[in-house]
PDB file of C-alpha atoms and ligand atoms in Angstrom:
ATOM      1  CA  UNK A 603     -23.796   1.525  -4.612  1.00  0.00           C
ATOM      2  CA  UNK A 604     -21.952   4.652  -4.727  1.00  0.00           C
ATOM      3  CA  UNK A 605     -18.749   4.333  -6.255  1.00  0.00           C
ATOM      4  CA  UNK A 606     -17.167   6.315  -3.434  1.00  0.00           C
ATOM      5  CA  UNK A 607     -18.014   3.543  -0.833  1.00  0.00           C
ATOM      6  CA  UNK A 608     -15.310   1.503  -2.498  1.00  0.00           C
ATOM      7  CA  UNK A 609     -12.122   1.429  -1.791  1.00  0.00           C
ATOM      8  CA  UNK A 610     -10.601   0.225  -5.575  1.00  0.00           C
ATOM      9  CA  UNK A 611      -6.767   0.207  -6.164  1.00  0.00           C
ATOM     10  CA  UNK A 612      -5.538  -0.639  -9.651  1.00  0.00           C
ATOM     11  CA  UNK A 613      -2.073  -2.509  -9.988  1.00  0.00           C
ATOM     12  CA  UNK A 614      -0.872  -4.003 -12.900  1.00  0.00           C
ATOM     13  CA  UNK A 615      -0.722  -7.491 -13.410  1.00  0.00           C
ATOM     14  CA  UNK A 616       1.653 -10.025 -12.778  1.00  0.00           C
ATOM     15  CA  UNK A 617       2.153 -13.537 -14.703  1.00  0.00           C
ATOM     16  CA  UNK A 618       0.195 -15.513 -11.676  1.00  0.00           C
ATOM     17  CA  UNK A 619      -2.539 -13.192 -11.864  1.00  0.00           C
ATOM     18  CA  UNK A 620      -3.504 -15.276 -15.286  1.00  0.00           C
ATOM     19  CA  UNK A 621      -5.941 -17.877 -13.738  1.00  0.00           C
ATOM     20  CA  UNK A 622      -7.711 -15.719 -11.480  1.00  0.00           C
ATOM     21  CA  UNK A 623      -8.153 -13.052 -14.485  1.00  0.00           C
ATOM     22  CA  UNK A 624      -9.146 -15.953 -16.701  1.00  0.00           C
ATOM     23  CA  UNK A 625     -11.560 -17.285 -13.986  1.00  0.00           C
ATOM     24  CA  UNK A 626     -13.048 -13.944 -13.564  1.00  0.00           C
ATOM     25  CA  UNK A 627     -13.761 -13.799 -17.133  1.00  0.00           C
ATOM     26  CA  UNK A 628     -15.607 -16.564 -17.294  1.00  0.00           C
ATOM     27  CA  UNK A 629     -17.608 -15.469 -14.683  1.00  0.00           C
ATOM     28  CA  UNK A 630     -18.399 -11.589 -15.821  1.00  0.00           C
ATOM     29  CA  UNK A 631     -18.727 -13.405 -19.551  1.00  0.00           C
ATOM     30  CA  UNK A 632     -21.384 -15.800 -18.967  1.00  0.00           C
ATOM     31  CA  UNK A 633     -23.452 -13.082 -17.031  1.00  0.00           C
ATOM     32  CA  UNK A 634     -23.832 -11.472 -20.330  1.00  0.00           C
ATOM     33  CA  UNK A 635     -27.226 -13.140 -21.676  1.00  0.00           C
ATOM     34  CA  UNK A 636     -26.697 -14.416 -25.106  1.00  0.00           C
ATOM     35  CA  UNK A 637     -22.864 -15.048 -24.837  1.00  0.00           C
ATOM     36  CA  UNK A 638     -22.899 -18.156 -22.354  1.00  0.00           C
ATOM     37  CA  UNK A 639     -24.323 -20.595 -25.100  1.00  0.00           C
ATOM     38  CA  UNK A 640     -21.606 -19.185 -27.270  1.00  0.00           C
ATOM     39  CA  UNK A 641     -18.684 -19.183 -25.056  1.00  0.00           C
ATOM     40  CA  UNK A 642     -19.639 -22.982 -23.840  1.00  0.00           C
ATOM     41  CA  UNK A 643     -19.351 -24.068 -27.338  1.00  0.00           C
ATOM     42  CA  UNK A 644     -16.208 -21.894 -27.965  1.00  0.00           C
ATOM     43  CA  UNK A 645     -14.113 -22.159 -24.715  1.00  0.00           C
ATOM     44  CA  UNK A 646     -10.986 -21.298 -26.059  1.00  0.00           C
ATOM     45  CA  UNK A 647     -12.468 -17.243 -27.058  1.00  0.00           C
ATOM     46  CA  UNK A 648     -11.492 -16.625 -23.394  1.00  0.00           C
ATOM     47  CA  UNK A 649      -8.097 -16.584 -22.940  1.00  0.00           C
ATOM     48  CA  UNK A 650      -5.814 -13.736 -21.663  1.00  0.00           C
ATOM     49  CA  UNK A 651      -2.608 -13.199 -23.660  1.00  0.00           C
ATOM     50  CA  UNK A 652      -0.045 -14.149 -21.476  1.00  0.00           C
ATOM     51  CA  UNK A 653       2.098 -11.939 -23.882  1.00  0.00           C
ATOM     52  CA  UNK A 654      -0.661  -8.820 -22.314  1.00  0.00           C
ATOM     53  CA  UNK A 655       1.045  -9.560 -18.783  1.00  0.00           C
ATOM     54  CA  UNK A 656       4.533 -10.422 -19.599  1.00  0.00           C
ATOM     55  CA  UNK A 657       4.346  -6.202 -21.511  1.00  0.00           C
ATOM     56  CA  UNK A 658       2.453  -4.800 -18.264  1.00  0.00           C
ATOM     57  CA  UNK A 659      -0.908  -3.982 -20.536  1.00  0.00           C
ATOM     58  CA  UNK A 660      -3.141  -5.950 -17.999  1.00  0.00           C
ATOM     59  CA  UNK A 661      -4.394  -3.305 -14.745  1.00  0.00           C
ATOM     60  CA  UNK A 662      -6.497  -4.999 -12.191  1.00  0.00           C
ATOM     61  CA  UNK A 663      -8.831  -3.495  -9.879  1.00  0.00           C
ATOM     62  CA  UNK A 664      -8.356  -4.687  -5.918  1.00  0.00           C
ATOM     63  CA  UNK A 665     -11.047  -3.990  -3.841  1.00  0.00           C
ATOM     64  CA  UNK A 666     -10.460  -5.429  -0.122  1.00  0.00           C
ATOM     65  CA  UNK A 667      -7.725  -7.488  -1.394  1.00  0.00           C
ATOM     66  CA  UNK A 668      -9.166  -9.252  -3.871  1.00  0.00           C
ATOM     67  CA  UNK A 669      -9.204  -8.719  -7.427  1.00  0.00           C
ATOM     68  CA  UNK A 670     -12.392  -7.865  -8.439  1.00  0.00           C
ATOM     69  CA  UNK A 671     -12.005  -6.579 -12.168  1.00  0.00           C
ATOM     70  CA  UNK A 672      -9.190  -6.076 -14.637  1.00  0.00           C
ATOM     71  CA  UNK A 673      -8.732  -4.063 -17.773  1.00  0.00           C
ATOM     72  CA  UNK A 674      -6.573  -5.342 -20.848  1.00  0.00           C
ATOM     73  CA  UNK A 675      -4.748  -2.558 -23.548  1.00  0.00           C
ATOM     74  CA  UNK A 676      -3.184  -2.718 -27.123  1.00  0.00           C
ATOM     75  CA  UNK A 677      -1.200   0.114 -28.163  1.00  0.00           C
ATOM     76  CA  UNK A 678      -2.248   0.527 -31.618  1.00  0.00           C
ATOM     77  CA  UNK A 679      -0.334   1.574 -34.952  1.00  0.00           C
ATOM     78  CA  UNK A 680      -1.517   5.139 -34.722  1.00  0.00           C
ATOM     79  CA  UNK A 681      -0.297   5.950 -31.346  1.00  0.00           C
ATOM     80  CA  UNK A 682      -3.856   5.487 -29.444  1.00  0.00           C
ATOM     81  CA  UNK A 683      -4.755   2.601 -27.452  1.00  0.00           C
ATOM     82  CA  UNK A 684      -7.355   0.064 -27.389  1.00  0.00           C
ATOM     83  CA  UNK A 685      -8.983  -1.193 -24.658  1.00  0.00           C
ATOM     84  CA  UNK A 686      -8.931  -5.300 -25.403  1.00  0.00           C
ATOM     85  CA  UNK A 687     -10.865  -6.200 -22.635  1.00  0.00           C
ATOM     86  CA  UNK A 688     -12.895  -5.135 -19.577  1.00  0.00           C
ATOM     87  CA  UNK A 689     -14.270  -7.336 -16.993  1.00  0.00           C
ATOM     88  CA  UNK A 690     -15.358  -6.984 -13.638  1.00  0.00           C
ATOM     89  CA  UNK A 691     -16.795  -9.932 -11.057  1.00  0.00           C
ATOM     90  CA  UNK A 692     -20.472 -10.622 -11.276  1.00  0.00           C
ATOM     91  CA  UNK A 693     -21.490 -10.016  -7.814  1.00  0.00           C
ATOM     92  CA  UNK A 694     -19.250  -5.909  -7.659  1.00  0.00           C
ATOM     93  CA  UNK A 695     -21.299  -4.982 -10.849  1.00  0.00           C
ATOM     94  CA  UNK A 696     -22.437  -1.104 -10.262  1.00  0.00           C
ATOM     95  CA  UNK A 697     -19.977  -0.922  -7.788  1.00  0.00           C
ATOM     96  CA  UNK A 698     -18.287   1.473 -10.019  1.00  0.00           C
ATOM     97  CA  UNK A 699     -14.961  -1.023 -10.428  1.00  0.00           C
ATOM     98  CA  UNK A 700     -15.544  -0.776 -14.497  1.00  0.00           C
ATOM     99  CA  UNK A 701     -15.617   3.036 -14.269  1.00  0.00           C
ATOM    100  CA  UNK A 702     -12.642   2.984 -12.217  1.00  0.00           C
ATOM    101  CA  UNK A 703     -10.766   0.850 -14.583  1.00  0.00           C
ATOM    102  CA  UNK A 704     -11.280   2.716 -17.624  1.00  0.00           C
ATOM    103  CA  UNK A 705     -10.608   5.859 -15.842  1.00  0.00           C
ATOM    104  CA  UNK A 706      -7.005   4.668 -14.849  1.00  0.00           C
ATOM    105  CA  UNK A 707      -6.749   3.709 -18.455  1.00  0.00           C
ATOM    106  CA  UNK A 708      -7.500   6.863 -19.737  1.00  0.00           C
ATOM    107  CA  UNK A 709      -4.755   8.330 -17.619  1.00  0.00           C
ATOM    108  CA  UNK A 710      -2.110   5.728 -18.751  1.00  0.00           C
ATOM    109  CA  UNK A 711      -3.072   6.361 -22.015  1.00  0.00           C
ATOM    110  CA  UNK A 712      -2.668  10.022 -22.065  1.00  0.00           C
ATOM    111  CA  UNK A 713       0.130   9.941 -20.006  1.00  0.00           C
ATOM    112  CA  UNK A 714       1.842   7.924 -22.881  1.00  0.00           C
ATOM    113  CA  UNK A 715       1.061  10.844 -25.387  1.00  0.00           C
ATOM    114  CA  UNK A 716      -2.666   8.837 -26.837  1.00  0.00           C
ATOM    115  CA  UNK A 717      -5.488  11.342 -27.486  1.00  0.00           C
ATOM    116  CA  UNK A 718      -8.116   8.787 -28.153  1.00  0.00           C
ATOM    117  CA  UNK A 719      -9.163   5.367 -26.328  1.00  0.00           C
ATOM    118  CA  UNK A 720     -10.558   2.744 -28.964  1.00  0.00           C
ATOM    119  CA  UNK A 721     -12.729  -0.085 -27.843  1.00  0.00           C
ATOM    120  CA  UNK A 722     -14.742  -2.481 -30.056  1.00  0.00           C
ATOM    121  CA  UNK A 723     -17.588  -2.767 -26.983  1.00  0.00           C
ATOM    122  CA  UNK A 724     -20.067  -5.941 -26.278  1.00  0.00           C
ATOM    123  CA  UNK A 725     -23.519  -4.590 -26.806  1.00  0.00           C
ATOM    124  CA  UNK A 726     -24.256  -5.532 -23.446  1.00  0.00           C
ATOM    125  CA  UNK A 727     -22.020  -3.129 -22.039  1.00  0.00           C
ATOM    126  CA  UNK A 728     -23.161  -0.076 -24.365  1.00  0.00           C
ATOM    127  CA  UNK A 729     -24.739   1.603 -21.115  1.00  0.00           C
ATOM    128  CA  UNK A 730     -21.638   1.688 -19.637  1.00  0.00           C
ATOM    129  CA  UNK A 731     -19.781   2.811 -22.803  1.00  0.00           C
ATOM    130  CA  UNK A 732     -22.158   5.431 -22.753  1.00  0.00           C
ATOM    131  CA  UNK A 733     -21.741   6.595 -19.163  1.00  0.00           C
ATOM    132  CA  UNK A 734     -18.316   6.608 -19.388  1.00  0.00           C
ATOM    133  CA  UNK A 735     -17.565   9.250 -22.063  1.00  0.00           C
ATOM    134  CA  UNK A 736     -17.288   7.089 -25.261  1.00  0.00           C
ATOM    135  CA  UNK A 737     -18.980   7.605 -28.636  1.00  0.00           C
ATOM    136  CA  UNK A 738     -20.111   5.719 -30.585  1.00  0.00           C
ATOM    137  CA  UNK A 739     -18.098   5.188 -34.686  1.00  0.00           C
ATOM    138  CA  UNK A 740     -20.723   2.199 -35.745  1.00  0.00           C
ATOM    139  CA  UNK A 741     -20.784  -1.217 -35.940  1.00  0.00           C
ATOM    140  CA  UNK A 742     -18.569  -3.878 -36.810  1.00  0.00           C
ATOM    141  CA  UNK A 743     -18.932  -8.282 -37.312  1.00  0.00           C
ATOM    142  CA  UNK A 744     -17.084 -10.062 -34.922  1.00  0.00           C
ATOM    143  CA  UNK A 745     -16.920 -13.753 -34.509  1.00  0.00           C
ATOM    144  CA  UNK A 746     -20.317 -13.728 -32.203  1.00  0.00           C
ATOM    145  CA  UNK A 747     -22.203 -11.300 -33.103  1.00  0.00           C
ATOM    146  CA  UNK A 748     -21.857  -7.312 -33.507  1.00  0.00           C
ATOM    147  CA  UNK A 749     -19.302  -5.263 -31.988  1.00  0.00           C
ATOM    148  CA  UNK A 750     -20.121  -1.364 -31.229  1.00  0.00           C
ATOM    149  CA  UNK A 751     -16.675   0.749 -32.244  1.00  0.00           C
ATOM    150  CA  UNK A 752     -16.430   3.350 -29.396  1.00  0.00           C
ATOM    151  CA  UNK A 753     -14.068   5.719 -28.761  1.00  0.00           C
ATOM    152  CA  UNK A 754     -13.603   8.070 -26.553  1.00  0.00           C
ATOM    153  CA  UNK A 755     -11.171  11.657 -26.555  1.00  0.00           C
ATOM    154  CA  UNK A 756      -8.634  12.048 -24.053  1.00  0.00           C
TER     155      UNK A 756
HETATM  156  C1  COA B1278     -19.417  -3.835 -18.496  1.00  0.00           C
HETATM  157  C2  COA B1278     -18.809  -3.967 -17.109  1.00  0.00           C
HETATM  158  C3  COA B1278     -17.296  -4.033 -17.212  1.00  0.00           C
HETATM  159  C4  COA B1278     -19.216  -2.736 -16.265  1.00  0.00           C
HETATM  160  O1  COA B1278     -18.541  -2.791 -15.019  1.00  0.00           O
HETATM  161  P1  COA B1278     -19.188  -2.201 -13.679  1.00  0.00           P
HETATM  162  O2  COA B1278     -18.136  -2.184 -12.638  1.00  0.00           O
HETATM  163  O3  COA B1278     -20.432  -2.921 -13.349  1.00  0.00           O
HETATM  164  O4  COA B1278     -19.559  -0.712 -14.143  1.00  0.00           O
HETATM  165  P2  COA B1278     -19.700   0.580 -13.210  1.00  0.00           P
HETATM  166  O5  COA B1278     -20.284   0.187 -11.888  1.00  0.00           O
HETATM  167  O6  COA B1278     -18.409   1.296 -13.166  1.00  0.00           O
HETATM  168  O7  COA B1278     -20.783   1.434 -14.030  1.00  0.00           O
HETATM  169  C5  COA B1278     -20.578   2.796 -14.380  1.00  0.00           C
HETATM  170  C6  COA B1278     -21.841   3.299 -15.008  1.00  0.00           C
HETATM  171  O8  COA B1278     -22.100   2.613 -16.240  1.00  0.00           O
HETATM  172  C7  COA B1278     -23.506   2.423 -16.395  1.00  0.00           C
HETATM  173  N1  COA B1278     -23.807   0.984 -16.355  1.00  0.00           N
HETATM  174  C8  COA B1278     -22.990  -0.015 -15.976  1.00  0.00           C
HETATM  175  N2  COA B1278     -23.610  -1.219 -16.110  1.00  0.00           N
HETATM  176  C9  COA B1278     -24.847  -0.947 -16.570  1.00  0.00           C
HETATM  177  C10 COA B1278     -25.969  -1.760 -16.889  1.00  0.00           C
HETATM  178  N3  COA B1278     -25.927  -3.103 -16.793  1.00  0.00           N
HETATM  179  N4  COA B1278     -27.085  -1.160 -17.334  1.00  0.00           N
HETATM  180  C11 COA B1278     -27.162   0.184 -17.454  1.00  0.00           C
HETATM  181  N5  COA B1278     -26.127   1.024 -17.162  1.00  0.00           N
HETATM  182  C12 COA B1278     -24.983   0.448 -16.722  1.00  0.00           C
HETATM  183  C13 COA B1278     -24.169   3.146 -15.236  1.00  0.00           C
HETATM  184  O9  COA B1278     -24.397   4.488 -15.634  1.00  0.00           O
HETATM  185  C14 COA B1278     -23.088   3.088 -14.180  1.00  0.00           C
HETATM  186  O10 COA B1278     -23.190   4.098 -13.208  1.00  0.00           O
HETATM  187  P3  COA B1278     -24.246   3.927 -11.972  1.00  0.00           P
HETATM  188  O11 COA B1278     -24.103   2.520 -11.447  1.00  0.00           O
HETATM  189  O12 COA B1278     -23.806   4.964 -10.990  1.00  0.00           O
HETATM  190  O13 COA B1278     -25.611   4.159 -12.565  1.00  0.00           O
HETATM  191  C15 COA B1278     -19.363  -5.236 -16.376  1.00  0.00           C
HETATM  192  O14 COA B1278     -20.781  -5.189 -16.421  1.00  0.00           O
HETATM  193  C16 COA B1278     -18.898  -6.531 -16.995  1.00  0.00           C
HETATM  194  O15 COA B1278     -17.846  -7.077 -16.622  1.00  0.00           O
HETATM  195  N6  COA B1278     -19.708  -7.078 -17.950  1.00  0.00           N
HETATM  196  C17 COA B1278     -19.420  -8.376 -18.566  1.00  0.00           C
HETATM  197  C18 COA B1278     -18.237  -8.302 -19.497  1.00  0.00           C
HETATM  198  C19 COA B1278     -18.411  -7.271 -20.602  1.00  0.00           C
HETATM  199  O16 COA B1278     -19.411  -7.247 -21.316  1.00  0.00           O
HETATM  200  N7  COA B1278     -17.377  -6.465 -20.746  1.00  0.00           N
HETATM  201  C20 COA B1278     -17.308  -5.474 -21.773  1.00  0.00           C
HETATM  202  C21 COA B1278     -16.521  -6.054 -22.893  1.00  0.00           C
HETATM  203  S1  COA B1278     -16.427  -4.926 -24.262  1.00  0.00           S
END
């Protein structure tokens, strides 16, 4: 679907966004082949910092007034952020909500003085890395498997 069929707003979270975010997380997360079996076994690994919300880092994406994606951010050390997550609902994949979310990232990021957005990306999602203006900086172990270390110039 084109992405200009859908109407997508972004708004930052609130505190009772938390267990819809978490639920939708779940949801995008065990679409990923390979991860479910992990995630079952390890249910705490999804969790949204409550701390994210509380310091306005958490944007969701509302399409027909229901959130249907959210983004997560960590200012890091060096004045650049880092995306920390990126989900979006099973059933709106391809409906250009991820796209939409980073791009509203991008813009928060630059207009906060960041030249660069940092992500340490699920191979699953290198496609969409890809499509949406990161490169890639290698490879990296994380606790399930290999993370791809994009980043991409503001
Ligand atoms: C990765 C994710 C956030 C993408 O969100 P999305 O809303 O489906 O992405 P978009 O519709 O904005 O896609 C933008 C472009 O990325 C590319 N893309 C996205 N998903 C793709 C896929 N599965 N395969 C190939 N290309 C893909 C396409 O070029 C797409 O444009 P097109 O649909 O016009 O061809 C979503 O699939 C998701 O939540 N996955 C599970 C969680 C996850 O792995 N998150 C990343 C953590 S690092």
């Amino acid at each position: 679907m084109n992405q200009m069929k859908r109407d997508i707003t972004i708004r930052t979270a609130v505190a009772v966004d938390q267990k819809t975010l978490e639920a939708l997380q779940w949801r995008a997360s065990l679409n990923n082949p390979g991860d479910r079996e992990a995630l079952l076994a390890h249910p705490e690994a999804i969790s949204i910092s409550v701390q994210h919300n509380e310091c306005g880092n958490v944007f969701v994406a509302v399409v027909d007034g229901a959130i249907q994606g959210f983004a997560a951010v960590i200012q890091r050390t060096d004045g650049n952020w880092e995306l920390d997550a990126l989900f979006v609902e099973p059933e709106h994949w391809r409906q250009g909500i991820g796209r939409h979310l980073v791009e509203y990232v991008c813009l928060q990021a630059e207009a906060s003085g960041a030249t660069e957005l940092h992500v340490i990306g699920n191979p699953h999602a290198q496609a969409f890395y890809e499509a949406s203006g990161f490169e890639s900086l290698g490879t990296v172990t994380m606790r399930f498997g290999v993370g791809l270390l994009l980043k991409r110039r503001l």
